[in-house]
Coordinates of C-alpha atoms and ligand atoms in Angstrom, one line a residue:
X987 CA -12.2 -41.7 33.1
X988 CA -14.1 -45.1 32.5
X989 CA -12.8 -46.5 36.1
X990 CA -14.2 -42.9 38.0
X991 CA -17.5 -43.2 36.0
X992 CA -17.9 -46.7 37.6
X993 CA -17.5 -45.3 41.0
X994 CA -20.1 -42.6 40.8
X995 CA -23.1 -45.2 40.5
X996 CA -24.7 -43.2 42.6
X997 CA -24.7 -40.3 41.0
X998 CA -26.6 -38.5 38.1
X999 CA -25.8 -38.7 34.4
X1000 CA -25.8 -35.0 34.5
X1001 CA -22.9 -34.7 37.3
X1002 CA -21.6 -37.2 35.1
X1003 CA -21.0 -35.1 31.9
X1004 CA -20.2 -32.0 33.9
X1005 CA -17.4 -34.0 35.6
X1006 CA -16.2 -35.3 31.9
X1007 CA -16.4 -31.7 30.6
X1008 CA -14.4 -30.7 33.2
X1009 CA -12.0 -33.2 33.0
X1010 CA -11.7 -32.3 29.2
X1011 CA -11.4 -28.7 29.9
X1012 CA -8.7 -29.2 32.4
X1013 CA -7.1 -31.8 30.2
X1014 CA -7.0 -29.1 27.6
X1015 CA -6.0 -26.3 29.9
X1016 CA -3.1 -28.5 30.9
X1017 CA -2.4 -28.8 26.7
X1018 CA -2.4 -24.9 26.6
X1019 CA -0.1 -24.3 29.8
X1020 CA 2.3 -27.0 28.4
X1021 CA 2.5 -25.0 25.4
X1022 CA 3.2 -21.7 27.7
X1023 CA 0.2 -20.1 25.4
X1024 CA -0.4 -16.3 27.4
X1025 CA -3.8 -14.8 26.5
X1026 CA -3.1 -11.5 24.6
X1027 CA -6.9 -10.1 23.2
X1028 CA -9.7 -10.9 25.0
X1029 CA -13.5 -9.6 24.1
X1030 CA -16.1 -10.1 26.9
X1031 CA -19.6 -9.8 26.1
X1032 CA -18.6 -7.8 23.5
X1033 CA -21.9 -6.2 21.7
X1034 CA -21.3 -3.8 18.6
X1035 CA -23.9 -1.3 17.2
X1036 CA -24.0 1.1 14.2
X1037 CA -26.8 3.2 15.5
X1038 CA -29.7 1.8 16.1
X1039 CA -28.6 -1.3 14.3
X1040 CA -26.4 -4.6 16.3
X1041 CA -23.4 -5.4 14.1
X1042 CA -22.1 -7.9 17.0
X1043 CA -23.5 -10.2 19.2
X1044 CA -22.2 -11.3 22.4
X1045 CA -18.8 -12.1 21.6
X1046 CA -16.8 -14.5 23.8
X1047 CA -13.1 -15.1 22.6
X1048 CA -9.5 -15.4 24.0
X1049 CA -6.7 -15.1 21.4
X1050 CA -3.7 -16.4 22.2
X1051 CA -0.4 -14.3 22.5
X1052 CA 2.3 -15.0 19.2
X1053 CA -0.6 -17.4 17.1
X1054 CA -1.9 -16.7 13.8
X1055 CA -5.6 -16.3 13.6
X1056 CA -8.2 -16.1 10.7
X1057 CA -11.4 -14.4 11.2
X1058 CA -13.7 -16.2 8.5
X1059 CA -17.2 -15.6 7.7
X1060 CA -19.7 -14.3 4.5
X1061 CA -19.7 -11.0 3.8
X1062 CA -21.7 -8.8 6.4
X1063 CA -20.9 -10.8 9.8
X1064 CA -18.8 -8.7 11.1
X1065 CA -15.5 -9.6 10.7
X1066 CA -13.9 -6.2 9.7
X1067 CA -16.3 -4.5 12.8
X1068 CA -15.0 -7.2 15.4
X1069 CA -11.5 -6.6 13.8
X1070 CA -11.7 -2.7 14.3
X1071 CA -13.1 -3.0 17.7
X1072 CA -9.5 -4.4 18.9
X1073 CA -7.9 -1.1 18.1
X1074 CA -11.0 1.4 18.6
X1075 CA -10.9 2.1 15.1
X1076 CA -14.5 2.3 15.0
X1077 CA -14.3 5.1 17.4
X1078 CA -14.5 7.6 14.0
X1079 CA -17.9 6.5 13.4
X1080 CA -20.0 9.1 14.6
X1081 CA -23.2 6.3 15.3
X1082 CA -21.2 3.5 17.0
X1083 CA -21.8 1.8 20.4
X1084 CA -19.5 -0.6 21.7
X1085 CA -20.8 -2.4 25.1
X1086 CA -18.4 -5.2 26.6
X1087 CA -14.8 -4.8 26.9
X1088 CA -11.6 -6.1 24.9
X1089 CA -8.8 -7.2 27.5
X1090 CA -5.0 -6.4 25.6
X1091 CA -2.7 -8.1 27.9
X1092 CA -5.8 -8.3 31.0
X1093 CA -6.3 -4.2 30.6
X1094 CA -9.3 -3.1 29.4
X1095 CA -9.2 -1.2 26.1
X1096 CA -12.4 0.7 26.3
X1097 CA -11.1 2.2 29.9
X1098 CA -11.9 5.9 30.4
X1099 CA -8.0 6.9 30.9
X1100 CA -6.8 4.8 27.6
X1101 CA -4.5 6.5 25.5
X1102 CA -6.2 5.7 21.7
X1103 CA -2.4 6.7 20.2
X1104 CA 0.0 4.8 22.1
X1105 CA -3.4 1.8 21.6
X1106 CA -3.0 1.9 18.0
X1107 CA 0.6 1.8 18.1
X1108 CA 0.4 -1.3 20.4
X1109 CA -2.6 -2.9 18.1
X1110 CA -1.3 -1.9 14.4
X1111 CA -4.0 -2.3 11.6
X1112 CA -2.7 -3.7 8.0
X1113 CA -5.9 -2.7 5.3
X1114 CA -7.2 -4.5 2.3
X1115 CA -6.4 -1.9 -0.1
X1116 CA -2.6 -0.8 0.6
X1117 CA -2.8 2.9 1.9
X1118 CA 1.1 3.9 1.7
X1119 CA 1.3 8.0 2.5
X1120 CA 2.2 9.8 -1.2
X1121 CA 5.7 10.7 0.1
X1122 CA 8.6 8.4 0.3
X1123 CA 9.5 4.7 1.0
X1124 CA 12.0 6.4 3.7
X1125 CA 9.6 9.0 5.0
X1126 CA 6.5 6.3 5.2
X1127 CA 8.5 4.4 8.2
X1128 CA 9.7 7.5 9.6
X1129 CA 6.2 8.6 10.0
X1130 CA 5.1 6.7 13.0
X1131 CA 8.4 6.7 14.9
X1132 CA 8.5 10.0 14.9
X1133 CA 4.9 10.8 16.1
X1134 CA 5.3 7.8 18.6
X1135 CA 8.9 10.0 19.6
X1136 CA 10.5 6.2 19.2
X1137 CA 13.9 7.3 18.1
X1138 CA 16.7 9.7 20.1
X1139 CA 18.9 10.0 17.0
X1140 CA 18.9 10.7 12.9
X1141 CA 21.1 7.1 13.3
X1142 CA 19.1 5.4 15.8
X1143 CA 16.0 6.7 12.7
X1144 CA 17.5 5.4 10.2
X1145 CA 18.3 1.9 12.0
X1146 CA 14.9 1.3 12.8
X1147 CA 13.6 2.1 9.3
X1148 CA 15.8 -0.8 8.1
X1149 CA 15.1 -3.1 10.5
X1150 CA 11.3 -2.7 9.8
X1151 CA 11.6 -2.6 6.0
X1152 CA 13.7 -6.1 6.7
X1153 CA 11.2 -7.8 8.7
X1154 CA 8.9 -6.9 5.9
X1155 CA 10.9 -8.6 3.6
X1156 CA 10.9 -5.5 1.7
X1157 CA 14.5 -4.0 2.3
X1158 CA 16.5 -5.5 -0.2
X1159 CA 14.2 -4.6 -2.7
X1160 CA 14.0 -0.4 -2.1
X1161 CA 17.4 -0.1 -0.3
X1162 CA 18.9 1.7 -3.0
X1163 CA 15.4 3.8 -3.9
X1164 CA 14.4 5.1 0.1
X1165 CA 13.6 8.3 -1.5
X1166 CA 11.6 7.5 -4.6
X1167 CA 7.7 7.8 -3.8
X1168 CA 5.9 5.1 -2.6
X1169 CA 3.5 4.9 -4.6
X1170 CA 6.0 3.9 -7.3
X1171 CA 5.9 0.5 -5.8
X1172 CA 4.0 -2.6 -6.8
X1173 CA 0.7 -3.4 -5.0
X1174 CA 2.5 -6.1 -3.6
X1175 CA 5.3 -3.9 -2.6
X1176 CA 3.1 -1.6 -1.1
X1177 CA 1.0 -4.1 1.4
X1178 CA 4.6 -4.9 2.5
X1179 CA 5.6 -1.4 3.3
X1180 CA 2.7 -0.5 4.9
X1181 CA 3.3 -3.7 6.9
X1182 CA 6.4 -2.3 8.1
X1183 CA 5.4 0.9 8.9
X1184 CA 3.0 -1.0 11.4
X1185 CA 6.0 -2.8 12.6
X1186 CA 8.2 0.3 12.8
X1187 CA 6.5 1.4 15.9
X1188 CA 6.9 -1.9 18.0
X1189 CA 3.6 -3.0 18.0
X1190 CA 2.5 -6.5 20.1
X1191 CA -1.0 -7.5 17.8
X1192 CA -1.4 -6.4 14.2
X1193 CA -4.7 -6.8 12.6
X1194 CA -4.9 -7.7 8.7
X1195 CA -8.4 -6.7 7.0
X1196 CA -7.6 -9.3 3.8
X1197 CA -4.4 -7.9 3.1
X1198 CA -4.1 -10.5 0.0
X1199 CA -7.3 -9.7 -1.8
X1200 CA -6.0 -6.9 -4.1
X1201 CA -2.4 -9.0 -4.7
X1202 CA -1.2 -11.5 -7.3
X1203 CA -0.8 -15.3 -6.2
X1204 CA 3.0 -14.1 -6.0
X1205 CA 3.0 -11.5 -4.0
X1206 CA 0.1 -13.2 -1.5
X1207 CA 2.5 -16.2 -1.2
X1208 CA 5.1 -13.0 0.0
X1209 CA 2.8 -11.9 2.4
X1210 CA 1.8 -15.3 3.2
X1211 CA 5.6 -16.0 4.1
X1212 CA 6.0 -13.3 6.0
X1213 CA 2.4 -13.4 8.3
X1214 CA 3.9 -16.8 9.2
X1215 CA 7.4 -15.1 10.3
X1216 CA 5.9 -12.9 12.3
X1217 CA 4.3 -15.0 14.3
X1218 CA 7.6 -15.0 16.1
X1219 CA 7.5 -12.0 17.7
X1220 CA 3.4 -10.9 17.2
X1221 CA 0.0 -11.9 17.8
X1222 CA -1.6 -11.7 14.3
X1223 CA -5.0 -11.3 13.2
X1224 CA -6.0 -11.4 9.9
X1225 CA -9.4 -11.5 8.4
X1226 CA -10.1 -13.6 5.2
X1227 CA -12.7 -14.9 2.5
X1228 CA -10.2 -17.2 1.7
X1229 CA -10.1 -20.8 3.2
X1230 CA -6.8 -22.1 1.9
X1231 CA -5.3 -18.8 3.2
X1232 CA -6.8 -19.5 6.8
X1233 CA -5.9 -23.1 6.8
X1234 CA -2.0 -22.2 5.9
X1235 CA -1.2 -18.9 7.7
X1236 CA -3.3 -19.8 10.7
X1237 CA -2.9 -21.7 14.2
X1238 CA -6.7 -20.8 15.2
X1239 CA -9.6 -20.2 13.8
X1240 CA -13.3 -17.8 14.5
X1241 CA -15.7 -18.1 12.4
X1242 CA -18.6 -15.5 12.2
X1243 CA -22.1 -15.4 11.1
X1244 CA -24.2 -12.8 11.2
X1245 CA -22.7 -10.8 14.2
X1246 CA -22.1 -13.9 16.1
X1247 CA -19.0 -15.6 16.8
X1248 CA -20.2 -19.2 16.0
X1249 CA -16.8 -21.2 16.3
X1250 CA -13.7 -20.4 17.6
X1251 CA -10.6 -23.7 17.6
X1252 CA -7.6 -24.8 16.2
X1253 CA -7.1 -24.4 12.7
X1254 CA -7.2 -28.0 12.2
X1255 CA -10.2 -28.7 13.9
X1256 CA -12.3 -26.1 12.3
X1257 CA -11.1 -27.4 9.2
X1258 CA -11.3 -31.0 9.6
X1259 CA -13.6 -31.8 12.7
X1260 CA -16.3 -28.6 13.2
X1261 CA -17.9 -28.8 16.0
X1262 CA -21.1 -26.9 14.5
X1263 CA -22.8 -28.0 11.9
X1264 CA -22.9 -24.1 10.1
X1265 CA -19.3 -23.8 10.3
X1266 CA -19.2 -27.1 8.7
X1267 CA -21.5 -25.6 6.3
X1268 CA -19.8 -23.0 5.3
X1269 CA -16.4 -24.4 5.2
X1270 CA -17.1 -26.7 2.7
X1271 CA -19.0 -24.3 0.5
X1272 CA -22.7 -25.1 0.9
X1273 CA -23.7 -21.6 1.9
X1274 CA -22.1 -17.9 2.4
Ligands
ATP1036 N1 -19.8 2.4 8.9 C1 -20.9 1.6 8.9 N2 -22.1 2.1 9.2 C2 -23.2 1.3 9.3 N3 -23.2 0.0 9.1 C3 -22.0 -0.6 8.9 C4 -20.8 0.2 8.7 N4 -19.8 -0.7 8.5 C5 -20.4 -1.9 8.4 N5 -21.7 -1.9 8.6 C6 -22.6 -3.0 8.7 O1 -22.3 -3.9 9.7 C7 -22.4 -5.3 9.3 C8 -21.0 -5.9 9.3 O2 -20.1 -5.4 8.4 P1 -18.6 -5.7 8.3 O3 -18.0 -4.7 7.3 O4 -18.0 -5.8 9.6 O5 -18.7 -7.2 7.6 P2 -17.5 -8.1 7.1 O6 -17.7 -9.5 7.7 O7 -16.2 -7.5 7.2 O8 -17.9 -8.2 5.5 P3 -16.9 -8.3 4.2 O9 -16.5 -9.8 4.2 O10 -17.8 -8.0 3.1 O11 -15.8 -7.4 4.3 C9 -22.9 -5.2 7.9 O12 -24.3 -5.4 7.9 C10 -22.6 -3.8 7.4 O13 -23.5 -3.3 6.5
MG1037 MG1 -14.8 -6.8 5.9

């Protein structure tokens, strides 16, 4: 870098710094290739409106395919709207407006011809409060395979319901109980089952709206584990108020401020070198 500054002389501190931020950016683009990272969400100029009022500004944001990544942010920026925008679950609301796009795998989610089921099957959505169906642990993951048409056989079923409730980390726990109700469960049980009844249907994202808030510091570290072992196999989103969560479930991080995406980096970066001072702000507690 130093010796090709010396040879542009000539040429304007301005060309300069575009050349070094270039050079940075291909640097890091070479870092991201080397680490065979594959975009799987993308918003573009994404802008969000409940009626007449703008929920989200602008967003910019690529998220890479089998990561870990925290949404962050005070209450009210948007981090649950941005969240439900990736699956069109804000579709149900009568007044919303969504302008922009959101790329899953370079297709265009808000497309006329998009099929909304098969998108919410693809882009699963874990909530805050656990929302198992009042019928059985069995009949909870049987749910979604069925109305997807997933399985050809009652065997072939019941296969798939065990591998899901294993990759929850739930199976050894109900395997002898499938048919009690699932609401008999603990609230840490239940954030796990409705995890694998999102994983039943062979989803590539899943979104998590602060699956840890209503949970003991046990069963958080559970789901914790387990957000950590999916990131195997899915890209995970998962929106939270809490920074130790982000900083040891997550490989990137966005932070949000009202409506606006304000930083988006590694994990480790947004936690130990900002690049804005609000992030830096926030992160350490002086506001939100
Ligand atoms: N259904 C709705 N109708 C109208 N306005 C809404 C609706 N849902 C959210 N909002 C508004 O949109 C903004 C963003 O809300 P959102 O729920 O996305 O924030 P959040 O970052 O998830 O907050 P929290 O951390 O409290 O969950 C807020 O001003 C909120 O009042
Ligand atoms: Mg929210």
């Amino acid at each position: 870098m130093l010796v090709k500054n010396r040879n542009m002389e000539n040429t304007s501190l301005e060309s300069k710094e575009v050349k070094e931020v270039k050079e940075v950016k291909e640097s890091k683009e070479n870092k991201e290739e080397a680490k065979n990272l594959k975009v799987e969400v993308e918003a573009e100029n994404l802008n969000f409106f409940y009626g007449e009022k703008q929920a989200l500004y602008s967003i910019n944001l690529k998220i890479p395919e089998k990561s870990v990544t925290a949404f962050i942010g005070p209450s009210g920026c948007g981090k649950s709207t941005f969240l439900r925008t990736l699956n069109r679950m804000n579709d149900i609301i009568v007044s919303a407006r969504v302008e922009g796009k959101i790329l899953l795998n370079n297709q265009n989610i808000y497309a006329p011809n998009v099929d909304v089921v098969d998108l919410r099957r693809r882009v699963g959505m874990v909530f805050q409060k656990s929302t198992p169906f009042p019928k059985s642990i069995f009949d909870n993951i049987v749910y979604g395979i069925k109305i997807n048409k997933l399985a050809n056989s009652r065997t072939e079923l019941q296969q798939m319901v065990e591998q899901a409730l294993k990759q929850a980390a739930l199976w050894d726990e109900v395997k002898d109980r499938l048919n009690d109700s699932a609401l008999a469960l603990s609230g840490g049980q239940q954030q796990r089952l409705c995890i694998a009844r999102t994983l039943a249907v062979m989803p590539e994202v899943i979104l998590m709206d602060e699956p840890c808030s209503a949970l003991d510091p046990i069963a958080t570290e559970k789901i914790e584990e387990l957000i950590v072992e999916l990131r195997e196999k899915y890209t995970v989103i998962i929106v939270t108020h809490n920074m130790q969560q982000a900083s040891r479930v997550s490989d990137y991080t966005a932070f949000f401020l009202l409506g606006q995406l304000i930083e988006f980096d590694e994990t480790e970066k947004i936690f130990t070198y900002p690049k804005e001072k609000k992030t830096e702000d926030y992160i350490t507690g002086r506001f939100g």
